C-alpha positions as YAML, in Angstrom:
chain: A
units: angstrom
residues:
- id: 1
  name: MET
  ca: [56.79, -164.11, 169.95]
- id: 2
  name: ARG
  ca: [57.81, -165.42, 166.54]
- id: 3
  name: ALA
  ca: [54.34, -166.86, 166.03]
- id: 4
  name: ILE
  ca: [52.90, -163.33, 166.10]
- id: 5
  name: TRP
  ca: [55.27, -162.19, 163.35]
- id: 6
  name: LEU
  ca: [54.67, -165.32, 161.29]
- id: 7
  name: ALA
  ca: [50.91, -164.82, 161.42]
- id: 8
  name: ALA
  ca: [51.30, -161.23, 160.27]
- id: 9
  name: ALA
  ca: [53.50, -162.28, 157.37]
- id: 10
  name: LEU
  ca: [51.08, -165.00, 156.26]
- id: 11
  name: THR
  ca: [48.11, -162.60, 156.27]
- id: 12
  name: ALA
  ca: [49.90, -159.76, 154.46]
- id: 13
  name: VAL
  ca: [48.13, -158.42, 151.40]
- id: 14
  name: SER
  ca: [49.37, -156.19, 148.62]
- id: 15
  name: CYS
  ca: [46.85, -153.38, 149.22]
- id: 16
  name: ALA
  ca: [47.45, -152.29, 145.62]
- id: 17
  name: GLY
  ca: [45.72, -149.13, 144.41]
- id: 18
  name: ALA
  ca: [45.09, -147.13, 141.27]
- id: 19
  name: PRO
  ca: [47.60, -144.50, 140.14]
- id: 20
  name: ALA
  ca: [47.14, -141.05, 141.62]
- id: 21
  name: LYS
  ca: [45.89, -138.27, 139.37]
- id: 22
  name: ARG
  ca: [47.95, -135.14, 139.91]
- id: 23
  name: GLY
  ca: [48.73, -131.86, 138.29]
- id: 24
  name: THR
  ca: [52.00, -130.77, 136.75]
- id: 25
  name: VAL
  ca: [55.06, -131.87, 138.70]
- id: 26
  name: THR
  ca: [58.03, -129.53, 138.66]
- id: 27
  name: PHE
  ca: [60.43, -131.22, 141.07]
- id: 28
  name: ALA
  ca: [59.85, -134.89, 141.80]
- id: 29
  name: VAL
  ca: [59.57, -137.27, 138.86]
- id: 30
  name: ALA
  ca: [56.15, -138.90, 138.81]
- id: 31
  name: ALA
  ca: [55.56, -142.59, 138.12]
- id: 32
  name: PRO
  ca: [52.30, -144.57, 138.28]
- id: 33
  name: ALA
  ca: [51.67, -146.84, 141.25]
- id: 34
  name: THR
  ca: [52.20, -150.52, 140.49]
- id: 35
  name: ALA
  ca: [49.29, -152.95, 140.62]
- id: 36
  name: GLU
  ca: [51.35, -155.67, 142.28]
- id: 37
  name: PRO
  ca: [54.20, -155.49, 144.80]
- id: 38
  name: ARG
  ca: [57.65, -155.65, 143.24]
- id: 39
  name: ALA
  ca: [59.55, -156.21, 146.46]
- id: 40
  name: SER
  ca: [58.82, -158.61, 149.30]
- id: 41
  name: SER
  ca: [60.01, -156.08, 151.86]
- id: 42
  name: VAL
  ca: [61.70, -152.70, 152.27]
- id: 43
  name: VAL
  ca: [64.35, -151.61, 154.76]
- id: 44
  name: LEU
  ca: [64.82, -147.86, 155.18]
- id: 45
  name: VAL
  ca: [68.01, -146.75, 156.94]
- id: 46
  name: THR
  ca: [68.76, -143.16, 157.93]
- id: 47
  name: LEU
  ca: [72.16, -141.78, 158.90]
- id: 48
  name: ASP
  ca: [71.24, -138.69, 160.89]
- id: 49
  name: GLY
  ca: [72.82, -135.47, 159.64]
- id: 50
  name: THR
  ca: [75.33, -137.16, 157.34]
- id: 51
  name: ARG
  ca: [76.52, -134.66, 154.73]
- id: 52
  name: TRP
  ca: [76.22, -135.43, 151.05]
- id: 53
  name: GLN
  ca: [79.81, -134.21, 150.55]
- id: 54
  name: ASP
  ca: [81.12, -136.87, 152.92]
- id: 55
  name: VAL
  ca: [79.05, -139.61, 151.30]
- id: 56
  name: PHE
  ca: [80.09, -138.83, 147.73]
- id: 57
  name: PHE
  ca: [83.64, -137.57, 148.21]
- id: 58
  name: GLY
  ca: [84.80, -139.47, 151.31]
- id: 59
  name: ASP
  ca: [86.28, -142.95, 151.70]
- id: 60
  name: GLU
  ca: [84.35, -144.01, 154.80]
- id: 61
  name: MET
  ca: [81.55, -145.94, 153.06]
- id: 62
  name: PRO
  ca: [82.83, -148.63, 150.66]
- id: 63
  name: THR
  ca: [79.55, -150.56, 150.75]
- id: 64
  name: LEU
  ca: [77.53, -147.51, 149.74]
- id: 65
  name: ARG
  ca: [80.20, -146.62, 147.18]
- id: 66
  name: ARG
  ca: [79.63, -149.99, 145.51]
- id: 67
  name: TRP
  ca: [75.87, -149.43, 145.55]
- id: 68
  name: MET
  ca: [76.32, -145.95, 144.09]
- id: 69
  name: THR
  ca: [78.56, -147.04, 141.24]
- id: 70
  name: LYS
  ca: [77.67, -150.65, 140.49]
- id: 71
  name: ASP
  ca: [74.82, -152.32, 142.36]
- id: 72
  name: GLY
  ca: [72.14, -149.69, 142.89]
- id: 73
  name: VAL
  ca: [70.95, -146.14, 142.27]
- id: 74
  name: THR
  ca: [71.77, -142.77, 143.77]
- id: 75
  name: ILE
  ca: [69.92, -139.47, 144.05]
- id: 76
  name: GLY
  ca: [71.76, -136.29, 144.95]
- id: 77
  name: ALA
  ca: [75.13, -137.14, 143.43]
- id: 78
  name: PRO
  ca: [77.03, -134.03, 142.25]
- id: 79
  name: GLY
  ca: [76.16, -133.20, 138.66]
- id: 80
  name: HIS
  ca: [73.09, -135.46, 138.61]
- id: 81
  name: GLY
  ca: [70.32, -133.47, 140.28]
- id: 82
  name: GLU
  ca: [69.81, -132.77, 143.95]
- id: 83
  name: MET
  ca: [67.74, -134.05, 146.87]
- id: 84
  name: TRP
  ca: [66.42, -131.80, 149.62]
- id: 85
  name: ALA
  ca: [64.50, -131.86, 152.86]
- id: 86
  name: SER
  ca: [61.45, -129.63, 152.47]
- id: 87
  name: GLY
  ca: [62.31, -127.51, 155.51]
- id: 88
  name: PRO
  ca: [62.44, -124.61, 155.99]
- id: 89
  name: ASN
  ca: [63.93, -125.61, 159.35]
- id: 90
  name: TYR
  ca: [66.38, -128.39, 158.62]
- id: 91
  name: VAL
  ca: [66.29, -130.29, 161.89]
- id: 92
  name: SER
  ca: [65.62, -133.92, 162.64]
- id: 93
  name: LEU
  ca: [61.97, -134.39, 163.63]
- id: 94
  name: PRO
  ca: [60.54, -132.50, 160.62]
- id: 95
  name: GLY
  ca: [62.89, -134.51, 158.39]
- id: 96
  name: TYR
  ca: [61.81, -137.85, 159.85]
- id: 97
  name: THR
  ca: [58.15, -136.86, 159.69]
- id: 98
  name: GLU
  ca: [58.60, -136.06, 156.00]
- id: 99
  name: ILE
  ca: [60.28, -139.42, 155.41]
- id: 100
  name: PHE
  ca: [57.61, -141.46, 157.22]
- id: 101
  name: THR
  ca: [54.54, -139.62, 155.91]
- id: 102
  name: GLY
  ca: [55.65, -138.59, 152.43]
- id: 103
  name: ARG
  ca: [54.49, -135.04, 153.16]
- id: 104
  name: PRO
  ca: [56.32, -131.90, 154.32]
- id: 105
  name: SER
  ca: [56.10, -131.57, 158.08]
- id: 106
  name: ALA
  ca: [53.72, -128.94, 159.47]
- id: 107
  name: CYS
  ca: [55.83, -128.73, 162.63]
- id: 108
  name: GLN
  ca: [59.30, -127.26, 162.27]
- id: 109
  name: SER
  ca: [61.09, -128.18, 165.50]
- id: 110
  name: ASN
  ca: [62.31, -131.18, 167.46]
- id: 111
  name: GLU
  ca: [59.53, -130.57, 169.98]
- id: 112
  name: CYS
  ca: [56.75, -131.62, 167.60]
- id: 113
  name: ALA
  ca: [53.88, -133.66, 168.96]
- id: 114
  name: ALA
  ca: [53.30, -137.14, 167.58]
- id: 115
  name: THR
  ca: [52.24, -137.19, 163.94]
- id: 116
  name: ARG
  ca: [48.55, -137.34, 163.12]
- id: 117
  name: ALA
  ca: [49.15, -138.12, 159.46]
- id: 118
  name: PRO
  ca: [49.27, -141.78, 158.38]
- id: 119
  name: THR
  ca: [52.81, -143.10, 158.03]
- id: 120
  name: LEU
  ca: [54.42, -145.95, 156.14]
- id: 121
  name: VAL
  ca: [54.32, -147.96, 159.36]
- id: 122
  name: ASP
  ca: [50.58, -147.42, 159.77]
- id: 123
  name: GLU
  ca: [49.86, -148.20, 156.12]
- id: 124
  name: VAL
  ca: [51.84, -151.45, 156.10]
- id: 125
  name: LEU
  ca: [50.03, -152.55, 159.26]
- id: 126
  name: ASP
  ca: [46.66, -151.58, 157.76]
- id: 127
  name: CYS
  ca: [47.51, -153.76, 154.75]
- id: 128
  name: GLY
  ca: [48.09, -156.77, 157.00]
- id: 129
  name: GLY
  ca: [51.90, -156.64, 156.92]
- id: 130
  name: ASP
  ca: [54.38, -156.38, 159.74]
- id: 131
  name: ALA
  ca: [56.37, -153.23, 160.45]
- id: 132
  name: ALA
  ca: [59.15, -152.36, 162.87]
- id: 133
  name: VAL
  ca: [61.09, -149.26, 163.89]
- id: 134
  name: VAL
  ca: [64.47, -149.48, 165.60]
- id: 135
  name: SER
  ca: [66.28, -146.20, 166.20]
- id: 136
  name: SER
  ca: [68.98, -144.62, 168.32]
- id: 137
  name: TRP
  ca: [67.13, -141.32, 168.84]
- id: 138
  name: GLU
  ca: [64.08, -141.70, 171.07]
- id: 139
  name: ARG
  ca: [62.01, -138.93, 169.46]
- id: 140
  name: ILE
  ca: [61.68, -140.80, 166.18]
- id: 141
  name: GLU
  ca: [58.69, -142.45, 167.85]
- id: 142
  name: ARG
  ca: [56.77, -139.19, 167.32]
- id: 143
  name: ALA
  ca: [57.28, -139.37, 163.55]
- id: 144
  name: ALA
  ca: [57.01, -143.11, 163.00]
- id: 145
  name: THR
  ca: [53.37, -143.93, 163.70]
- id: 146
  name: ARG
  ca: [50.06, -142.54, 164.86]
- id: 147
  name: ASP
  ca: [49.63, -145.51, 167.21]
- id: 148
  name: PRO
  ca: [52.84, -146.77, 168.89]
- id: 149
  name: ALA
  ca: [50.96, -149.66, 170.50]
- id: 150
  name: ARG
  ca: [50.43, -151.31, 167.10]
- id: 151
  name: ALA
  ca: [54.00, -151.38, 165.84]
- id: 152
  name: VAL
  ca: [57.18, -153.12, 166.92]
- id: 153
  name: LEU
  ca: [58.92, -150.03, 168.22]
- id: 154
  name: SER
  ca: [62.25, -149.54, 169.99]
- id: 155
  name: THR
  ca: [63.35, -145.91, 169.88]
- id: 156
  name: GLY
  ca: [66.08, -144.99, 172.31]
- id: 157
  name: ARG
  ca: [67.13, -147.08, 175.29]
- id: 158
  name: HIS
  ca: [63.63, -147.91, 176.50]
- id: 159
  name: GLU
  ca: [60.89, -149.63, 174.53]
- id: 160
  name: THR
  ca: [57.84, -147.55, 173.71]
- id: 161
  name: GLY
  ca: [55.80, -150.04, 171.69]
- id: 162
  name: ARG
  ca: [55.57, -153.78, 171.09]
- id: 163
  name: VAL
  ca: [58.85, -155.68, 171.22]
- id: 164
  name: ASP
  ca: [57.83, -158.83, 169.32]
- id: 165
  name: GLY
  ca: [60.90, -160.35, 167.74]
- id: 166
  name: LEU
  ca: [63.40, -157.99, 169.37]
- id: 167
  name: ASP
  ca: [66.24, -159.60, 171.29]
- id: 168
  name: GLY
  ca: [65.41, -159.37, 175.01]
- id: 169
  name: PRO
  ca: [69.00, -159.43, 176.34]
- id: 170
  name: LEU
  ca: [70.00, -156.71, 173.88]
- id: 171
  name: LEU
  ca: [67.08, -154.55, 174.97]
- id: 172
  name: ALA
  ca: [68.01, -155.07, 178.61]
- id: 173
  name: ARG
  ca: [71.65, -154.17, 177.95]
- id: 174
  name: ALA
  ca: [70.57, -151.00, 176.17]
- id: 175
  name: ARG
  ca: [68.55, -149.77, 179.13]
- id: 176
  name: ASP
  ca: [71.67, -149.51, 181.28]
- id: 177
  name: THR
  ca: [73.99, -148.17, 178.58]
- id: 178
  name: ASN
  ca: [75.50, -144.68, 178.74]
- id: 179
  name: PRO
  ca: [73.72, -142.59, 176.07]
- id: 180
  name: TRP
  ca: [76.95, -141.01, 174.79]
- id: 181
  name: PRO
  ca: [77.42, -139.54, 172.20]
- id: 182
  name: GLY
  ca: [73.79, -138.54, 172.73]
- id: 183
  name: GLY
  ca: [71.87, -137.64, 175.86]
- id: 184
  name: ASP
  ca: [68.56, -138.32, 177.59]
- id: 185
  name: ASP
  ca: [67.23, -141.69, 176.35]
- id: 186
  name: TYR
  ca: [69.53, -141.93, 173.32]
- id: 187
  name: ARG
  ca: [70.84, -145.42, 172.46]
- id: 188
  name: PRO
  ca: [74.30, -145.61, 170.82]
- id: 189
  name: ASP
  ca: [74.29, -146.89, 167.25]
- id: 190
  name: ALA
  ca: [76.21, -150.08, 168.01]
- id: 191
  name: LEU
  ca: [73.28, -151.44, 170.04]
- id: 192
  name: THR
  ca: [70.67, -150.19, 167.58]
- id: 193
  name: ALA
  ca: [72.53, -151.93, 164.76]
- id: 194
  name: GLU
  ca: [72.71, -155.19, 166.73]
- id: 195
  name: LEU
  ca: [68.97, -155.13, 167.38]
- id: 196
  name: ALA
  ca: [68.16, -154.41, 163.74]
- id: 197
  name: LEU
  ca: [70.44, -157.15, 162.38]
- id: 198
  name: ASP
  ca: [69.02, -159.73, 164.78]
- id: 199
  name: LEU
  ca: [65.50, -158.72, 163.79]
- id: 200
  name: VAL
  ca: [66.25, -159.11, 160.08]
- id: 201
  name: GLN
  ca: [67.99, -162.42, 160.68]
- id: 202
  name: THR
  ca: [65.00, -163.90, 162.52]
- id: 203
  name: HIS
  ca: [61.91, -162.17, 161.10]
- id: 204
  name: GLN
  ca: [62.40, -160.16, 157.89]
- id: 205
  name: PRO
  ca: [59.50, -157.71, 158.49]
- id: 206
  name: ARG
  ca: [57.73, -156.29, 155.44]
- id: 207
  name: PHE
  ca: [58.84, -152.79, 156.42]
- id: 208
  name: LEU
  ca: [61.74, -151.99, 158.72]
- id: 209
  name: PHE
  ca: [63.06, -148.55, 159.60]
- id: 210
  name: VAL
  ca: [66.52, -148.28, 161.17]
- id: 211
  name: GLY
  ca: [67.58, -144.87, 162.46]
- id: 212
  name: LEU
  ca: [71.28, -144.40, 163.24]
- id: 213
  name: GLY
  ca: [72.29, -141.16, 164.90]
- id: 214
  name: ASP
  ca: [75.92, -141.16, 166.05]
- id: 215
  name: THR
  ca: [77.00, -139.13, 163.02]
- id: 216
  name: ASP
  ca: [74.82, -136.17, 163.99]
- id: 217
  name: GLU
  ca: [75.71, -136.41, 167.67]
- id: 218
  name: TYR
  ca: [79.46, -136.35, 167.04]
- id: 219
  name: ALA
  ca: [79.09, -133.53, 164.51]
- id: 220
  name: HIS
  ca: [77.32, -131.42, 167.12]
- id: 221
  name: HIS
  ca: [80.24, -132.11, 169.45]
- id: 222
  name: GLY
  ca: [82.53, -130.78, 166.72]
- id: 223
  name: ASP
  ca: [84.37, -134.13, 166.63]
- id: 224
  name: ARG
  ca: [84.94, -134.73, 162.94]
- id: 225
  name: ALA
  ca: [87.16, -137.79, 163.50]
- id: 226
  name: ALA
  ca: [84.43, -139.51, 165.54]
- id: 227
  name: TYR
  ca: [81.81, -138.45, 162.96]
- id: 228
  name: LEU
  ca: [83.81, -140.15, 160.21]
- id: 229
  name: ALA
  ca: [84.28, -143.23, 162.40]
- id: 230
  name: ALA
  ca: [80.50, -143.34, 162.90]
- id: 231
  name: MET
  ca: [80.09, -143.24, 159.11]
- id: 232
  name: ARG
  ca: [82.43, -146.22, 158.79]
- id: 233
  name: ALA
  ca: [80.49, -148.12, 161.45]
- id: 234
  name: ALA
  ca: [77.22, -147.33, 159.68]
- id: 235
  name: ASP
  ca: [78.64, -148.61, 156.39]
- id: 236
  name: HIS
  ca: [79.71, -151.83, 158.13]
- id: 237
  name: PHE
  ca: [76.14, -152.22, 159.39]
- id: 238
  name: ILE
  ca: [74.77, -151.67, 155.88]
- id: 239
  name: GLY
  ca: [77.09, -154.35, 154.54]
- id: 240
  name: ALA
  ca: [75.94, -156.80, 157.23]
- id: 241
  name: LEU
  ca: [72.32, -155.90, 156.47]
- id: 242
  name: GLU
  ca: [72.88, -156.59, 152.78]
- id: 243
  name: GLU
  ca: [73.99, -160.12, 153.64]
- id: 244
  name: ARG
  ca: [70.89, -160.85, 155.72]
- id: 245
  name: VAL
  ca: [67.94, -159.44, 153.76]
- id: 246
  name: ASN
  ca: [65.92, -161.45, 151.27]
- id: 247
  name: ASP
  ca: [67.00, -161.29, 147.65]
- id: 248
  name: ASP
  ca: [63.95, -159.26, 146.66]
- id: 249
  name: THR
  ca: [64.19, -156.80, 149.56]
- id: 250
  name: VAL
  ca: [64.90, -153.20, 148.62]
- id: 251
  name: VAL
  ca: [67.14, -151.21, 150.96]
- id: 252
  name: PHE
  ca: [67.10, -147.40, 151.02]
- id: 253
  name: VAL
  ca: [69.75, -145.33, 152.81]
- id: 254
  name: THR
  ca: [69.28, -141.58, 153.31]
- id: 255
  name: ALA
  ca: [69.59, -138.72, 155.82]
- id: 256
  name: ASP
  ca: [67.03, -136.53, 157.57]
- id: 257
  name: HIS
  ca: [69.03, -133.35, 156.90]
- id: 258
  name: GLY
  ca: [72.52, -132.25, 155.94]
- id: 259
  name: ARG
  ca: [74.97, -129.89, 157.63]
- id: 260
  name: SER
  ca: [76.21, -126.35, 157.36]
- id: 261
  name: ASP
  ca: [79.31, -125.51, 155.40]
- id: 262
  name: GLY
  ca: [80.97, -125.16, 158.79]
- id: 263
  name: PHE
  ca: [80.05, -128.82, 159.55]
- id: 264
  name: ARG
  ca: [78.81, -128.51, 163.14]
- id: 265
  name: ASP
  ca: [75.37, -126.95, 162.63]
- id: 266
  name: HIS
  ca: [72.15, -127.34, 160.66]
- id: 267
  name: GLY
  ca: [68.76, -125.67, 160.56]
- id: 268
  name: GLU
  ca: [66.96, -122.70, 159.05]
- id: 269
  name: ALA
  ca: [69.95, -120.41, 159.56]
- id: 270
  name: TRP
  ca: [72.02, -122.70, 157.32]
- id: 271
  name: PRO
  ca: [69.96, -123.31, 154.17]
- id: 272
  name: GLU
  ca: [72.70, -125.48, 152.68]
- id: 273
  name: SER
  ca: [71.95, -128.01, 155.44]
- id: 274
  name: GLY
  ca: [68.70, -128.92, 153.67]
- id: 275
  name: ARG
  ca: [70.55, -130.82, 150.96]
- id: 276
  name: VAL
  ca: [70.45, -134.59, 151.43]
- id: 277
  name: TRP
  ca: [71.00, -137.76, 149.37]
- id: 278
  name: MET
  ca: [69.67, -141.27, 148.89]
- id: 279
  name: VAL
  ca: [71.14, -144.61, 147.82]
- id: 280
  name: ALA
  ca: [69.06, -147.73, 147.11]
- id: 281
  name: ARG
  ca: [69.55, -151.27, 145.91]
- id: 282
  name: GLY
  ca: [67.54, -154.46, 145.48]
- id: 283
  name: ALA
  ca: [66.40, -156.91, 142.84]
- id: 284
  name: ALA
  ca: [63.36, -154.74, 142.05]
- id: 285
  name: ILE
  ca: [65.60, -151.80, 141.09]
- id: 286
  name: ALA
  ca: [67.73, -151.74, 137.96]
- id: 287
  name: ALA
  ca: [71.30, -150.76, 138.89]
- id: 288
  name: ARG
  ca: [71.84, -147.44, 137.13]
- id: 289
  name: GLY
  ca: [74.21, -145.51, 139.35]
- id: 290
  name: PRO
  ca: [73.50, -141.77, 139.71]
- id: 291
  name: LEU
  ca: [70.03, -140.77, 138.54]
- id: 292
  name: ASP
  ca: [69.52, -137.50, 136.70]
- id: 293
  name: VAL
  ca: [66.50, -136.50, 138.76]
- id: 294
  name: SER
  ca: [65.81, -134.17, 141.65]
- id: 295
  name: ALA
  ca: [63.66, -135.09, 144.62]
- id: 296
  name: HIS
  ca: [62.61, -134.30, 148.17]
- id: 297
  name: LEU
  ca: [62.52, -136.51, 151.24]
- id: 298
  name: ALA
  ca: [58.74, -136.56, 150.78]
- id: 299
  name: ASP
  ca: [59.23, -138.66, 147.63]
- id: 300
  name: ILE
  ca: [60.69, -141.61, 149.54]
- id: 301
  name: ALA
  ca: [57.41, -142.84, 151.08]
- id: 302
  name: PRO
  ca: [55.55, -142.83, 147.73]
- id: 303
  name: THR
  ca: [58.43, -144.80, 146.21]
- id: 304
  name: VAL
  ca: [58.22, -147.36, 149.02]
- id: 305
  name: ARG
  ca: [54.45, -147.63, 148.49]
- id: 306
  name: CYS
  ca: [55.05, -148.19, 144.79]
- id: 307
  name: LEU
  ca: [57.50, -151.04, 145.43]
- id: 308
  name: LEU
  ca: [55.22, -152.71, 147.97]
- id: 309
  name: GLY
  ca: [52.11, -152.35, 145.79]
- id: 310
  name: MET
  ca: [50.37, -150.06, 148.28]
- id: 311
  name: PRO
  ca: [47.84, -147.33, 147.45]
- id: 312
  name: PRO
  ca: [49.25, -143.86, 146.70]
- id: 313
  name: ASP
  ca: [48.67, -140.87, 148.94]
- id: 314
  name: GLU
  ca: [46.11, -138.59, 147.26]
- id: 315
  name: ALA
  ca: [46.81, -135.57, 149.51]
- id: 316
  name: PRO
  ca: [47.68, -132.46, 147.48]
- id: 317
  name: ASN
  ca: [50.90, -131.90, 149.46]
- id: 318
  name: ALA
  ca: [52.08, -135.51, 149.15]
- id: 319
  name: GLY
  ca: [55.32, -136.46, 147.46]
- id: 320
  name: LEU
  ca: [55.46, -138.55, 144.31]
- id: 321
  name: PRO
  ca: [57.12, -141.86, 143.40]
- id: 322
  name: ILE
  ca: [60.55, -141.54, 141.80]
- id: 323
  name: ALA
  ca: [60.10, -142.88, 138.27]
- id: 324
  name: PRO
  ca: [63.52, -144.47, 137.62]
- id: 325
  name: ILE
  ca: [63.06, -146.56, 140.77]
- id: 326
  name: CYS
  ca: [59.37, -147.40, 140.39]
- id: 327
  name: GLU
  ca: [59.24, -148.08, 136.68]
- id: 328
  name: ASP
  ca: [59.16, -151.71, 135.52]
- id: 329
  name: ARG
  ca: [62.48, -153.30, 134.71]
...
C-alpha cells in the first residue's frame, strides 16, 4: 500500500496558475495566487460546531492558544474582524461543502446530495498529489469529493473510498465501535484521531482533511461538560499532529458552523451560529497572532490553493485567498 502513496508523492506537480482577475472585494481580503508552492503539504482540521467564544475565552485548548498568540495566525478573534459561514442555514453539510469547494453551498441541509463542484481533494489529485479524508461524521463524504473512488476516504465507521495507508486494525476496530456520542455510522473522535495520526506518521499526504465531531454531538445532547472535554481531546490531537507533520506543512483548524447563544442549537433560526473562526500555523505563514481581516469559510480553499501553488477558482461565487496568509514572507 505504501508504494501507491510513494508513487503519488513522487509524481506530484505544483499545478501553479495565474492570479485570478476579479472585481471589487468587500469582505474577503484578496491576494494573488503564488507561482510556486510555499508549503509541501496542508492539513485541514475541523472541530464541528465549536463556538468561537469557547475557543478564544476558554482554557480547554492550550495548543491552539499558543498558535493564536505566538506561533501562528488567527481569524475571528474578538476585536480583530470576524469569520462566518455563508449560510443562511448554519448546519454541517453546507459548511463542509463551502470549506471543500471554496464556494457557498447551493444546498442548505444535511440531506444534500454529493457535491458536483470540484473540491480541494479533487484538485490535489488532478495535480498529481495525494489526498486523504478522515472524519468522524459519515456524511462528510458528500462534501469531500466528486469521485470517492479516487481518494483515500474514511468517513464514519465504514470505509467508503480507498484505504491506502490507513491502519487496517484501527479500521476494523472502528467498524464494531458504538457510535456514541453520535448515531448511525458515526465514528467517535478518539478513533478518527488515531487513524489520522498514523496516516501522517507513515505517509504525510499533500492534502489531509481531518473532521472531528464529538463537540457538536455533545452540544446537541446539552452536555456542556462533555463538550468541553471533547475540545480538550481535540487540542491534544492537534498537539500530537504538530509533532508529526513536516516542518513546511501548514495546519489549519476551523469549524463548519458555530452555536446559538443558548449553546445547544444552530441553524437558520439562530443567525449568531454562523460565526466561526480559524487558526493556522506553519513555516510558510508568518506568526502574527490575530489578523485584522474578515473572511468566510469559502476563503479557506483559495488560501490552501495559494499555499500549494494550485490554480485559483475563477467562478464568480468563489472565495478569495486571505492576503496576510498568502503573501510572501
